[in-house]
XYZ file of C-alpha atoms in Angstrom:
783
model
C -14.082 48.113 -16.906
C -14.039 48.248 -20.663
C -11.207 49.460 -22.801
C -11.282 49.957 -26.545
C -8.322 48.274 -28.349
C -9.832 50.832 -29.852
C -49.444 48.483 -33.550
C -47.836 48.740 -30.073
C -49.042 46.489 -27.265
C -50.525 48.347 -24.319
C -50.131 47.205 -20.736
C -47.533 44.935 -19.199
C -49.755 41.870 -18.962
C -50.416 41.762 -22.695
C -46.817 42.426 -23.566
C -45.308 39.796 -21.327
C -47.888 37.201 -22.251
C -46.893 37.736 -25.877
C -43.121 37.781 -25.464
C -41.173 35.121 -23.590
C -38.391 37.033 -21.896
C -36.348 34.373 -20.198
C -37.560 31.118 -21.659
C -36.172 31.965 -25.065
C -32.515 32.501 -24.292
C -30.814 32.622 -27.664
C -28.390 30.142 -29.138
C -26.825 30.954 -32.502
C -25.212 28.665 -35.022
C -23.010 25.684 -34.398
C -21.061 26.405 -31.245
C -18.702 24.554 -28.978
C -20.635 23.148 -26.061
C -19.855 22.486 -22.454
C -18.316 19.049 -22.181
C -20.990 16.466 -21.205
C -20.550 14.201 -18.222
C -22.350 11.022 -17.362
C -23.071 12.088 -13.778
C -24.996 15.279 -14.835
C -23.838 17.603 -12.105
C -24.191 21.389 -12.000
C -20.855 21.710 -13.757
C -22.594 20.119 -16.750
C -24.626 23.312 -17.086
C -21.582 25.576 -17.373
C -20.401 26.609 -20.824
C -16.969 28.276 -20.539
C -17.219 29.438 -24.152
C -19.839 32.035 -23.224
C -18.350 35.483 -23.744
C -15.492 34.373 -26.004
C -16.944 36.262 -28.975
C -17.981 39.915 -29.472
C -15.612 41.228 -26.797
C -16.903 39.436 -23.745
C -13.185 38.685 -23.359
C -13.686 35.566 -21.256
C -11.490 32.492 -21.569
C -12.551 28.831 -21.989
C -9.574 27.194 -20.319
C -8.989 25.458 -17.013
C -8.805 26.987 -13.539
C -10.131 26.401 -10.043
C -12.042 29.025 -8.022
C -9.826 32.093 -7.484
C -6.800 30.129 -8.738
C -3.427 31.696 -9.445
C -3.313 29.715 -12.702
C -5.785 30.136 -15.560
C -4.507 27.736 -18.231
C -6.207 28.592 -21.515
C -5.654 28.741 -25.281
C -4.683 32.008 -26.951
C -5.862 32.570 -30.516
C -4.484 36.041 -31.143
C -7.099 38.240 -29.478
C -5.503 40.834 -27.228
C -7.043 39.252 -24.109
C -6.457 35.677 -25.231
C -9.209 33.731 -26.929
C -11.557 34.844 -29.699
C -14.120 32.277 -30.807
C -13.969 33.640 -34.360
C -10.309 32.607 -34.736
C -9.118 29.156 -35.786
C -5.443 29.044 -34.772
C -4.023 28.538 -31.271
C -0.695 30.179 -30.506
C -0.272 28.403 -27.219
C -1.837 27.418 -23.931
C -0.721 30.103 -21.499
C -0.874 30.134 -17.720
C -2.315 33.546 -16.811
C -5.614 35.133 -17.890
C -8.179 37.452 -16.347
C -11.799 36.954 -17.270
C -13.366 39.753 -19.256
C -10.688 42.449 -19.086
C -10.539 45.058 -21.852
C -6.768 45.357 -22.382
C -4.173 42.788 -23.257
C -2.482 41.296 -20.213
C -1.281 37.929 -19.023
C -0.833 35.129 -21.506
C 2.468 34.269 -19.837
C 4.346 31.171 -21.025
C 2.230 30.040 -24.007
C 3.023 26.360 -24.471
C 2.245 24.448 -27.661
C 2.758 20.851 -28.823
C 4.060 20.426 -32.371
C 5.692 17.772 -34.538
C 8.673 17.937 -36.872
C 11.623 20.283 -36.826
C 11.491 23.511 -34.834
C 11.995 26.253 -37.428
C 9.746 29.118 -36.279
C 10.060 31.117 -33.044
C 7.124 33.518 -33.471
C 3.943 31.967 -32.092
C 1.864 33.826 -34.673
C 3.670 31.768 -37.319
C 3.832 28.366 -35.622
C 0.232 28.574 -34.321
C -1.785 25.376 -34.680
C -5.027 25.259 -36.658
C -8.110 23.784 -34.953
C -11.873 23.470 -35.347
C -14.563 24.081 -32.754
C -15.947 20.676 -33.713
C -12.916 19.199 -31.946
C -13.110 21.423 -28.866
C -14.858 21.081 -25.515
C -14.669 22.667 -22.101
C -16.169 22.400 -18.637
C -15.142 23.921 -15.294
C -11.547 22.897 -14.647
C -11.091 21.163 -18.011
C -10.409 22.013 -21.659
C -9.673 19.808 -24.663
C -8.951 20.523 -28.313
C -7.928 18.430 -31.276
C -5.366 20.247 -33.399
C -5.232 19.816 -37.171
C -1.666 18.526 -36.684
C -3.160 15.361 -35.207
C -2.292 16.267 -31.614
C -4.907 16.297 -28.863
C -4.300 18.790 -26.053
C -6.024 18.689 -22.663
C -5.763 21.217 -19.832
C -6.617 21.193 -16.137
C -5.392 23.062 -13.061
C -4.864 23.297 -9.335
C -4.700 26.618 -7.529
C -1.026 27.259 -8.357
C -0.316 24.797 -11.178
C -1.546 24.083 -14.665
C -1.433 20.569 -16.057
C -1.346 19.729 -19.761
C -1.704 16.356 -21.441
C -0.770 15.923 -25.077
C -1.597 12.893 -27.176
C 0.751 12.911 -30.173
C 0.742 10.834 -33.335
C 3.459 8.180 -33.481
C 6.668 10.147 -34.192
C 10.195 10.628 -32.919
C 9.817 14.399 -33.303
C 7.061 15.284 -30.836
C 7.844 18.742 -29.470
C 6.636 20.969 -26.683
C 7.429 24.678 -27.149
C 7.666 26.865 -24.032
C 7.559 30.477 -25.181
C 8.904 32.780 -22.475
C 9.269 35.864 -24.659
C 5.758 36.427 -26.010
C 2.474 37.051 -24.207
C -0.815 38.934 -24.510
C 0.918 42.161 -23.574
C 4.496 43.312 -23.814
C 7.054 40.934 -22.323
C 9.875 43.127 -21.117
C 12.425 40.408 -20.389
C 12.626 36.659 -19.934
C 15.005 33.889 -18.964
C 14.539 30.206 -19.686
C 16.642 27.382 -18.208
C 16.520 23.648 -18.930
C 17.460 22.171 -15.552
C 17.420 18.466 -16.436
C 15.743 16.142 -18.921
C 12.313 16.674 -17.341
C 12.351 20.233 -15.988
C 12.329 23.779 -17.379
C 12.386 27.003 -15.370
C 11.540 30.534 -16.499
C 11.392 34.074 -15.137
C 9.153 36.445 -17.106
C 8.812 40.181 -16.543
C 5.720 41.667 -18.140
C 4.080 45.069 -18.358
C 1.061 46.217 -16.399
C -2.546 46.483 -17.471
C -3.321 48.944 -20.311
C 0.182 50.482 -20.151
C 3.822 49.467 -20.469
C 5.537 51.282 -17.642
C 4.693 49.200 -14.567
C 5.982 45.650 -14.520
C 5.692 42.422 -12.573
C 7.687 39.192 -12.651
C 6.226 35.700 -12.653
C 8.399 32.635 -12.072
C 7.502 29.240 -13.510
C 8.783 25.708 -13.325
C 7.513 23.000 -15.671
C 8.019 19.308 -14.946
C 7.265 16.530 -17.446
C 6.121 13.028 -16.550
C 8.776 11.507 -18.801
C 12.250 12.531 -19.974
C 12.662 14.315 -23.277
C 15.117 12.887 -25.808
C 16.654 16.202 -26.798
C 16.044 19.873 -26.234
C 17.170 23.383 -27.031
C 16.352 27.066 -26.801
C 15.616 29.931 -29.159
C 16.505 33.591 -28.959
C 15.025 35.886 -31.562
C 15.093 33.881 -34.818
C 17.954 31.625 -33.750
C 17.125 28.057 -32.687
C 19.965 26.251 -30.858
C 19.768 22.541 -30.181
C 21.470 21.489 -26.935
C 21.383 24.979 -25.418
C 20.333 24.943 -21.767
C 19.741 28.632 -21.071
C 18.626 31.742 -22.886
C 17.794 35.306 -21.807
C 16.271 38.129 -23.799
C 15.094 41.703 -23.387
C 11.992 42.692 -25.337
C 12.563 39.805 -27.751
C 11.362 36.292 -28.545
C 12.851 33.680 -26.226
C 11.970 30.113 -25.318
C 12.761 26.439 -24.956
C 11.745 23.377 -26.938
C 11.669 19.792 -25.688
C 11.456 16.717 -27.929
C 9.873 13.339 -27.136
C 9.711 10.002 -28.896
C 6.045 9.006 -29.095
C 6.345 6.060 -31.439
C 5.230 3.771 -28.596
C 3.942 5.908 -25.724
C 1.966 8.726 -27.346
C 1.076 10.808 -24.272
C 3.125 13.506 -22.555
C 2.016 15.280 -19.394
C 3.476 18.539 -18.099
C 2.801 20.419 -14.858
C 3.681 24.114 -14.628
C 3.767 25.894 -11.273
C 3.744 29.674 -10.857
C 5.053 32.064 -8.241
C 5.078 35.857 -8.096
C 7.830 35.698 -5.463
C 10.801 33.719 -6.794
C 11.960 30.437 -8.320
C 11.908 28.815 -4.894
C 8.234 29.666 -4.561
C 7.439 28.054 -7.903
C 9.337 24.915 -6.860
C 7.487 24.764 -3.542
C 4.146 25.183 -5.307
C 5.066 22.394 -7.713
C 6.070 20.111 -4.865
C 2.856 20.820 -2.941
C 0.332 20.706 -5.781
C 2.094 18.710 -8.502
C 2.946 15.052 -8.761
C -0.553 13.791 -9.535
C -1.830 12.379 -12.798
C -3.818 14.546 -15.176
C -6.988 12.574 -14.485
C -6.714 13.023 -10.716
C -6.097 16.754 -11.045
C -8.974 17.143 -13.461
C -11.352 15.282 -11.137
C -10.322 17.445 -8.179
C -10.757 20.635 -10.209
C -14.211 19.600 -11.332
C -15.184 18.742 -7.770
C -13.970 22.100 -6.504
C -16.327 23.760 -8.973
C -19.189 21.472 -8.082
C -18.719 22.402 -4.430
C -18.974 26.094 -5.368
C -21.925 25.838 -7.700
C -24.074 23.645 -5.477
C -24.266 26.428 -2.898
C -26.893 27.913 -5.206
C -29.772 25.629 -6.199
C -32.047 27.270 -8.763
C -35.347 25.580 -9.583
C -37.608 26.363 -12.489
C -36.716 28.336 -15.583
C -35.775 27.006 -18.988
C -32.761 24.800 -19.588
C -31.121 27.669 -21.467
C -31.682 30.029 -18.532
C -30.191 27.507 -16.111
C -27.131 27.063 -18.311
C -26.684 30.810 -18.575
C -27.196 31.299 -14.842
C -24.712 28.655 -13.712
C -22.200 29.805 -16.311
C -22.477 33.318 -14.867
C -22.100 31.934 -11.347
C -18.974 30.084 -12.502
C -17.418 33.244 -13.926
C -18.178 35.125 -10.715
C -15.691 32.875 -8.888
C -12.756 33.306 -11.275
C -11.173 36.327 -9.545
C -9.550 37.885 -7.560
C -6.723 35.387 -7.637
C -4.467 33.727 -5.100
C -1.188 35.639 -4.984
C 0.662 33.905 -2.148
C 2.677 30.718 -2.446
C 2.013 27.575 -0.415
C 4.473 28.813 2.214
C 2.480 32.051 2.595
C 5.034 34.326 0.929
C 3.893 36.942 -1.566
C 5.319 39.970 -3.317
C 3.779 43.172 -2.024
C 3.282 46.403 -3.912
C 6.519 47.668 -2.391
C 8.142 44.845 -4.441
C 9.351 43.193 -1.238
C 8.584 39.686 -0.024
C 6.028 39.433 2.776
C 4.437 36.607 4.740
C 0.677 36.069 4.857
C -0.124 34.868 8.366
C -3.623 33.594 9.040
C -4.958 34.506 5.616
C -4.435 33.870 1.908
C -3.128 36.815 -0.048
C -5.100 37.705 -3.189
C -4.303 39.949 -6.155
C -5.896 41.388 -9.331
C -8.294 44.176 -8.431
C -10.655 45.551 -11.075
C -12.326 47.610 -8.377
C -14.136 50.195 -10.533
C -16.110 47.257 -11.887
C -16.388 44.717 -9.105
C -17.420 47.065 -6.266
C -20.886 47.273 -7.842
C -21.835 43.564 -7.998
C -19.187 40.893 -7.664
C -17.825 41.997 -4.285
C -21.324 41.690 -2.808
C -21.994 38.306 -4.383
C -18.730 36.953 -2.989
C -19.472 38.382 0.447
C -22.665 36.353 0.376
C -21.420 33.090 -1.139
C -17.689 33.125 -0.319
C -17.302 35.174 2.884
C -14.100 33.462 4.062
C -12.350 34.240 0.801
C -13.922 37.712 0.750
C -12.463 38.421 4.172
C -9.003 37.404 2.978
C -9.457 39.549 -0.123
C -10.307 42.583 1.992
C -7.326 41.933 4.269
C -5.133 41.645 1.164
C -6.248 45.104 0.064
C -5.351 46.424 3.518
C -1.903 44.843 3.186
C -1.413 46.788 -0.044
C -1.991 49.994 1.897
C 0.310 48.927 4.741
C 3.135 47.900 2.400
C 2.935 50.498 -0.365
C 1.406 53.430 1.495
C -1.886 53.654 -0.412
C -4.954 51.617 -1.204
C -5.289 50.265 -4.751
C -7.433 51.418 -7.646
C -6.774 48.821 -10.387
C -4.117 46.354 -9.373
C -2.636 43.711 -11.637
C -0.321 41.182 -10.077
C 2.117 43.099 -7.906
C 1.605 46.593 -9.352
C -0.845 49.482 -9.469
C -1.961 50.400 -12.981
C -4.227 53.394 -12.156
C -6.764 52.262 -14.713
C -10.245 53.789 -14.327
C -11.213 56.673 -12.080
C -13.016 57.723 -8.910
C -12.569 55.986 -5.571
C -13.705 52.369 -6.006
C -11.705 50.928 -3.123
C -13.877 52.723 -0.563
C -17.188 50.988 -1.367
C -15.271 47.731 -1.814
C -13.920 47.882 1.734
C -17.000 49.426 3.354
C -18.993 46.586 1.828
C -16.644 44.116 3.508
C -17.121 45.996 6.769
C -20.911 46.141 6.483
C -21.042 42.416 5.672
C -19.116 41.610 8.861
C -15.923 40.523 7.108
C -13.483 42.896 8.804
C -13.836 41.913 12.451
C -10.575 42.756 14.170
C -9.550 45.026 11.300
C -12.230 47.715 11.514
C -10.025 50.567 12.710
C -7.145 49.550 10.462
C -9.501 49.672 7.489
C -10.989 52.965 8.603
C -7.578 54.619 8.940
C -6.575 53.491 5.453
C -9.867 54.660 3.963
C -9.718 58.008 5.735
C -6.198 58.642 4.430
C -7.333 57.717 0.940
C -10.483 59.866 1.109
C -8.790 62.959 2.507
C -5.453 62.970 0.697
C -3.593 62.521 -2.572
C -0.636 60.155 -3.011
C 2.722 61.945 -3.391
C 4.188 62.459 -6.834
C 6.942 59.901 -6.263
C 4.485 57.063 -5.542
C 2.815 54.851 -8.137
C -0.875 55.329 -7.232
C -2.957 58.324 -8.297
C -5.619 57.674 -5.641
C -8.201 60.460 -5.540
C -6.159 62.511 -7.950
C -8.538 65.494 -7.983
C -8.996 65.557 -4.212
C -7.425 68.962 -3.567
C -9.944 70.657 -5.829
C -12.777 68.387 -4.736
C -12.249 69.150 -1.049
C -11.980 72.884 -1.762
C -14.793 73.361 -4.290
C -16.964 70.247 -3.912
C -16.262 68.921 -7.395
C -13.455 67.373 -9.404
C -12.769 69.670 -12.372
C -12.762 68.429 -15.939
C -9.510 69.526 -17.580
C -9.482 68.471 -21.213
C -6.161 67.248 -22.643
C -4.336 67.713 -19.345
C -1.018 65.802 -19.362
C -1.100 62.746 -17.118
C 1.143 63.024 -14.100
C 1.334 59.232 -13.799
C 0.612 56.274 -16.102
C -2.999 55.151 -16.364
C -6.226 57.117 -16.266
C -6.721 60.549 -14.721
C -9.684 61.794 -12.696
C -9.207 65.191 -14.332
C -10.108 63.636 -17.698
C -13.437 62.566 -16.213
C -14.186 65.227 -13.622
C -17.966 64.871 -13.646
C -18.067 61.112 -13.119
C -15.158 61.343 -10.651
C -17.237 63.793 -8.597
C -20.151 61.341 -8.498
C -17.847 58.445 -7.585
C -16.111 60.463 -4.843
C -19.473 61.514 -3.381
C -20.754 57.931 -3.416
C -17.621 56.787 -1.607
C -17.880 59.613 0.910
C -21.390 58.447 1.765
C -20.244 54.872 2.333
C -17.301 55.975 4.450
C -19.615 58.232 6.457
C -21.753 55.217 7.338
C -18.692 53.311 8.522
C -17.408 56.314 10.488
C -20.773 56.688 12.233
C -20.841 52.992 13.145
C -17.326 53.192 14.620
C -18.091 56.280 16.655
C -16.110 58.789 14.590
C -18.988 61.235 14.617
C -17.139 64.335 13.457
C -15.690 62.456 10.499
C -19.086 60.961 9.768
C -20.668 64.401 9.563
C -17.909 65.620 7.264
C -18.242 62.659 4.905
C -22.028 62.814 4.957
C -21.845 66.463 3.942
C -19.417 65.606 1.152
C -21.788 62.872 -0.051
C -24.040 65.718 -1.180
C -21.397 67.025 -3.580
C -23.244 65.378 -6.454
C -25.408 68.493 -6.308
C -22.404 70.662 -7.225
C -22.347 69.322 -10.786
C -26.113 69.498 -11.387
C -26.917 72.039 -14.072
C -30.455 73.425 -13.537
C -30.517 74.754 -17.095
C -30.306 71.237 -18.541
C -31.654 69.224 -15.606
C -28.647 66.883 -15.790
C -25.229 66.448 -14.245
C -22.529 68.251 -16.142
C -18.763 68.707 -15.917
C -17.256 71.907 -14.509
C -13.904 73.382 -15.439
C -11.332 74.691 -12.965
C -13.143 78.043 -12.704
C -16.401 76.317 -11.809
C -18.121 77.003 -15.131
C -20.109 74.224 -16.733
C -18.239 72.918 -19.759
C -18.756 70.665 -22.731
C -21.951 70.165 -24.740
C -25.187 70.984 -22.958
C -26.827 67.946 -24.583
C -26.623 65.208 -21.904
C -26.252 62.555 -24.616
C -23.175 64.355 -25.972
C -21.679 65.114 -22.583
C -17.967 65.271 -21.795
C -16.158 64.567 -18.551
C -17.852 61.236 -17.809
C -15.806 58.025 -17.877
C -17.173 55.501 -20.364
C -20.657 56.971 -20.318
C -22.862 60.014 -20.672
C -24.773 62.197 -18.269
C -27.876 60.144 -19.009
C -26.144 56.991 -17.795
C -24.502 58.621 -14.785
C -27.758 60.373 -13.788
C -28.667 57.461 -11.535
C -25.292 56.967 -9.811
C -26.447 58.604 -6.589
C -27.440 55.518 -4.579
C -26.650 57.336 -1.332
C -29.427 59.888 -1.871
C -31.893 58.996 -4.603
C -34.653 61.104 -2.992
C -32.370 64.121 -3.210
C -31.427 63.393 -6.804
C -35.089 62.857 -7.721
C -35.897 66.199 -6.136
C -33.268 67.912 -8.281
C -34.867 66.738 -11.494
C -38.393 67.710 -10.478
C -39.827 64.945 -8.301
C -40.995 61.391 -8.816
C -43.210 62.041 -11.841
C -40.388 63.781 -13.672
C -37.930 61.078 -12.593
C -40.214 58.299 -13.810
C -40.699 60.019 -17.147
C -36.937 60.321 -17.513
C -36.410 56.703 -16.479
C -39.052 55.539 -18.950
C -37.271 57.443 -21.709
C -33.889 56.105 -20.601
C -35.056 52.498 -20.766
C -37.319 53.039 -23.832
C -39.991 51.604 -21.593
C -42.899 51.658 -24.054
C -40.815 49.798 -26.614
C -39.627 47.437 -23.909
C -43.211 46.489 -23.063
C -43.927 45.700 -26.674
C -40.755 43.689 -27.281
C -38.293 43.508 -24.385
C -35.643 41.335 -26.031
C -35.578 43.437 -29.184
C -35.407 46.641 -27.174
C -32.482 45.286 -25.185
C -30.556 44.291 -28.283
C -31.435 47.076 -30.701
C -32.160 50.136 -28.561
C -29.910 49.704 -25.520
C -26.920 47.931 -27.046
C -24.767 49.761 -29.577
C -21.530 47.770 -29.419
C -19.228 46.629 -26.612
C -17.232 49.867 -26.599
C -19.979 52.331 -27.602
C -19.886 54.368 -24.398
C -20.763 57.807 -25.640
C -23.400 59.779 -27.576
C -26.297 57.854 -26.081
C -29.358 58.717 -24.027
C -30.296 55.101 -23.299
C -29.382 52.435 -20.770
C -26.075 50.699 -21.498
C -26.213 47.211 -19.959
C -22.763 46.492 -21.413
C -20.917 48.772 -19.004
C -20.743 49.543 -15.302
C -21.860 53.181 -14.763
C -25.584 52.421 -14.908
C -25.672 48.827 -13.625
C -27.758 49.971 -10.639
C -30.078 52.132 -12.748
C -32.902 49.563 -13.245
C -33.366 49.516 -9.475
C -33.971 53.281 -9.327
C -37.685 52.578 -9.793
C -37.661 51.144 -6.259
C -37.172 54.729 -5.082
C -39.711 56.369 -7.405
C -42.788 54.398 -6.383
C -42.901 52.075 -9.412
C -41.017 48.943 -8.348
C -42.706 46.722 -10.933
C -40.749 48.548 -13.628
C -37.524 47.327 -12.051
C -38.643 43.790 -12.817
C -39.583 44.760 -16.372
C -36.192 46.305 -17.072
C -34.121 43.707 -15.233
C -35.777 40.798 -16.972
C -35.369 42.441 -20.362
C -31.666 42.937 -19.606
C -31.349 39.291 -18.598
C -32.203 38.268 -22.171
C -28.822 39.642 -23.223
C -27.142 36.782 -21.361
C -27.285 33.585 -23.424
C -25.530 30.240 -23.541
C -23.658 30.995 -26.782
C -20.144 32.418 -27.305
C -21.805 35.803 -27.946
C -23.800 35.498 -24.725
C -22.047 38.159 -22.608
C -23.185 41.768 -22.472
C -19.908 43.640 -22.931
C -16.622 42.760 -21.197
C -17.209 40.570 -18.158
C -14.673 42.583 -16.118
C -13.536 39.916 -13.645
C -17.070 38.677 -13.034
C -18.860 42.023 -12.730
C -21.434 41.407 -15.461
C -21.807 37.759 -14.518
C -22.475 38.704 -10.895
C -25.085 41.226 -12.090
C -26.825 38.392 -13.924
C -26.689 36.043 -10.920
C -27.953 38.554 -8.373
C -30.660 39.925 -10.642
C -31.836 36.401 -11.418
C -32.087 35.631 -7.709
C -34.018 38.869 -7.179
C -31.717 40.351 -4.514
C -29.358 43.092 -5.717
C -26.888 45.494 -3.959
C -28.583 48.809 -4.719
C -26.266 50.831 -2.445
C -22.790 49.373 -3.068
C -20.688 49.743 0.033
C -23.587 49.202 2.438
C -25.647 46.199 3.515
C -28.737 47.134 1.466
C -30.200 44.694 -1.079
C -32.973 45.793 -3.454
C -35.680 43.334 -4.486
C -37.204 42.338 -7.803
C -39.018 39.280 -9.119
C -36.629 36.314 -9.387
C -36.081 34.662 -12.741
C -36.628 31.289 -11.027
C -39.477 29.907 -8.956
C -37.075 29.086 -6.150
C -33.418 29.637 -5.308
C -31.860 27.967 -2.251
C -28.611 29.482 -1.024
C -26.257 27.516 1.214
C -24.399 30.033 3.374
C -21.393 29.890 5.685
C -22.690 29.462 9.256
C -19.850 31.537 10.659
C -21.412 34.545 8.969
C -25.013 33.406 8.455
C -26.153 31.390 11.494
C -29.014 29.570 9.761
C -26.685 28.362 7.031
C -29.228 28.918 4.292
C -31.571 31.425 2.711
C -34.358 30.741 0.212
C -35.902 33.144 -2.286
C -39.108 31.830 -3.814
C -41.746 33.050 -6.269
C -44.119 30.122 -6.929
C -45.711 30.271 -10.345
C -43.433 32.995 -11.645
C -43.505 33.104 -15.434
C -43.413 35.548 -18.313
C -47.089 36.267 -17.803
C -47.081 36.169 -13.982
C -44.073 38.213 -13.085
C -45.225 41.086 -10.888
C -44.835 41.075 -7.113
C -48.230 41.207 -5.391
C -46.885 40.727 -1.880
C -43.834 39.460 -0.059
C -43.026 37.834 3.260
C -39.827 37.174 5.144
C -40.163 34.093 7.337
C -43.921 34.516 6.950
C -44.029 38.147 8.134
C -45.259 40.773 5.716
C -42.425 42.471 3.802
C -43.670 45.665 2.181
C -40.210 47.207 1.783
C -38.474 46.892 -1.556
C -35.188 46.047 0.124
C -33.543 43.821 2.714
C -30.467 44.308 4.853
C -27.734 41.769 5.396
C -29.018 41.371 8.938
C -32.401 40.362 7.485
C -30.650 37.633 5.488
C -28.710 36.506 8.567
C -31.722 36.342 10.844
C -34.267 34.882 8.413
C -34.562 31.684 6.475
C -36.750 32.665 3.540
C -38.044 35.478 1.368
C -41.238 34.564 -0.479
C -42.979 36.495 -3.233
C -46.538 36.131 -4.442
C -46.645 37.060 -8.115
C -49.365 37.943 -10.593
C -49.996 39.152 -14.137
C -50.261 42.890 -13.426
C -48.443 45.436 -11.270
C -49.732 45.887 -7.737
C -49.386 48.447 -4.970
C -46.601 46.414 -3.344
C -43.585 48.535 -2.459
C -45.053 51.787 -3.779
C -45.174 53.703 -0.495
C -42.313 56.173 0.092
C -41.531 54.277 3.305
C -40.954 51.117 1.268
C -38.028 52.529 -0.740
C -34.374 52.022 0.166
C -33.479 54.847 2.564
C -31.104 57.672 1.806
C -27.856 57.476 3.787
C -26.846 59.932 6.462
């Protein structure tokens, strides 16, 4: 999800022989590089600085896979770190990768020297240079112009900092409890003894100020401080042990004598439950030296990354690929303490029994790519994530839409939780919870949350169930904080219909045949907003009349996109959608226009950067593919259903050039790994073309071979290999395919195919072939 802070070559063979699509991944200027290691492991290929410039909104700091703590520098950008800035305000404990609104940044901590005279971190921020900065998975280091070196690492629930000061008797560590990346509503800071500081911080929700959460921290130093104090507003008080503030600056400062021993280490533990939880997390995961924690964090990342072994491709492509894989494992995040307690969405304490509770749900984004990648590579965690979502329903009464910490924010629209959970079901992750999940999904799909509850759910459901579409009501007052489906009635209709189709599949599998028929019928509601006079989807008002500009590039009622970009969001029934717009020839002509296909053949990388991309938040007034945002992420794979599968490879590989190993190397906000997962799956050549089902579309891999190590509890063989020997810029078109040696003419696989087989092999050549062009080869319509 993105939010605005507000003479032509002919023929594919000639074009791709002339232009290197993937070998020439761009690197611009002098940039901070991934920290080198002598052992040259896969973590050496990861550059955490990718996406830290031009609104990728990633962070370069330290975390472990799915960790509660993301310890990273904040330079003043609303989501934390901007590579273009040169001052660090603090190293804070909470970040989400790629989000489009300010959130997190809790407890920014900064080492300084001299007297403490400033309490605003924008004023006491430390200057630095990228020449003195490095990062790798689980580790970050920067040399500050003050002469202090700062290093960061993390465990799941703690962040560890090591400062190397110059020789001075006024070495300070500032713990800022009252400022963050969003509005801090209230804070309390307590100095418990000469090594320990405790805080409680209440912050606002994502993209709005009304919903709040509280995070508790405890910070323990490896040596006693010589003196200390607090600040409240502009007032700095030496010797003070406690300070509380509401909507104001508030913090603690600790002083050390580093004339002999120049290093200070600090471990901060978090809890979203209470101070006891933070103390328990510190006791369980703290107490180790910085070096030991850093080594364990790096090994945890190595263990994740080495489940995917990619062979072939340029060094730049490999760096970009493994960096994307790294970002795909950054969220959702552990929400339960080491004793299993967590704060539910009813704001009560609950106990996770037999699973780890997770939080932070950017579902409008992640249901399209990242959820599927995690179900493949991290099924145990994915199961716990799905169960966590079910606990939200059980404890608060409704399934989430966009959840941050312990609250619903209602950001984005449609019904993203349905394909998220039906995907978990179809991937075999909900065994023992099938009916529980179905009941929650049915309630969500057929109802609307009451006015006194936080979620909006399917806000336009009354009208949708009556008329078959969600109406677009311009400038309608919002009943609850966050986004409203009525503001985006056309795209909400498409999202509801997609979700109905996925729920219909689940209902049919579970034997709820009457429900299945009802949902399958509702999955056809995309037809209700098709305007035959324009040949495009279009918003309807409450009376049923089409509304807004007739020009599909100027359309209204679509969330972060236009009718052109939402045209292809009918994965449940592409044959039906193709029929609406005049058949396969008409659909292919429209797709070719959408992707600027002739220009793409002549110069794919230029087309991607100059025709498709118009800025990270340029959602509207466009008739072209927008690879920087979610609505048309599946669109390149539409060619699999129109008899021209080779064009999927052309478009996908052009889009892959937008991912580079530079700070500018993200295409739009990463949105908790959504864009990164798109890159990973598209590079492997296996992509979830019907999100919420077990269908994977195929295209030519970016590598000659990718070996996946899979969890045997879910994939009995424990591995799956995708190979395309000889694949290159010139030889990139699928001529034939086999699965375990048997001919594979279909342009898709199912999860069962991946479970039962060991390998998918492509034969590639320099020109398109007849492979996958039969109607029977296309992914099937649902229902």
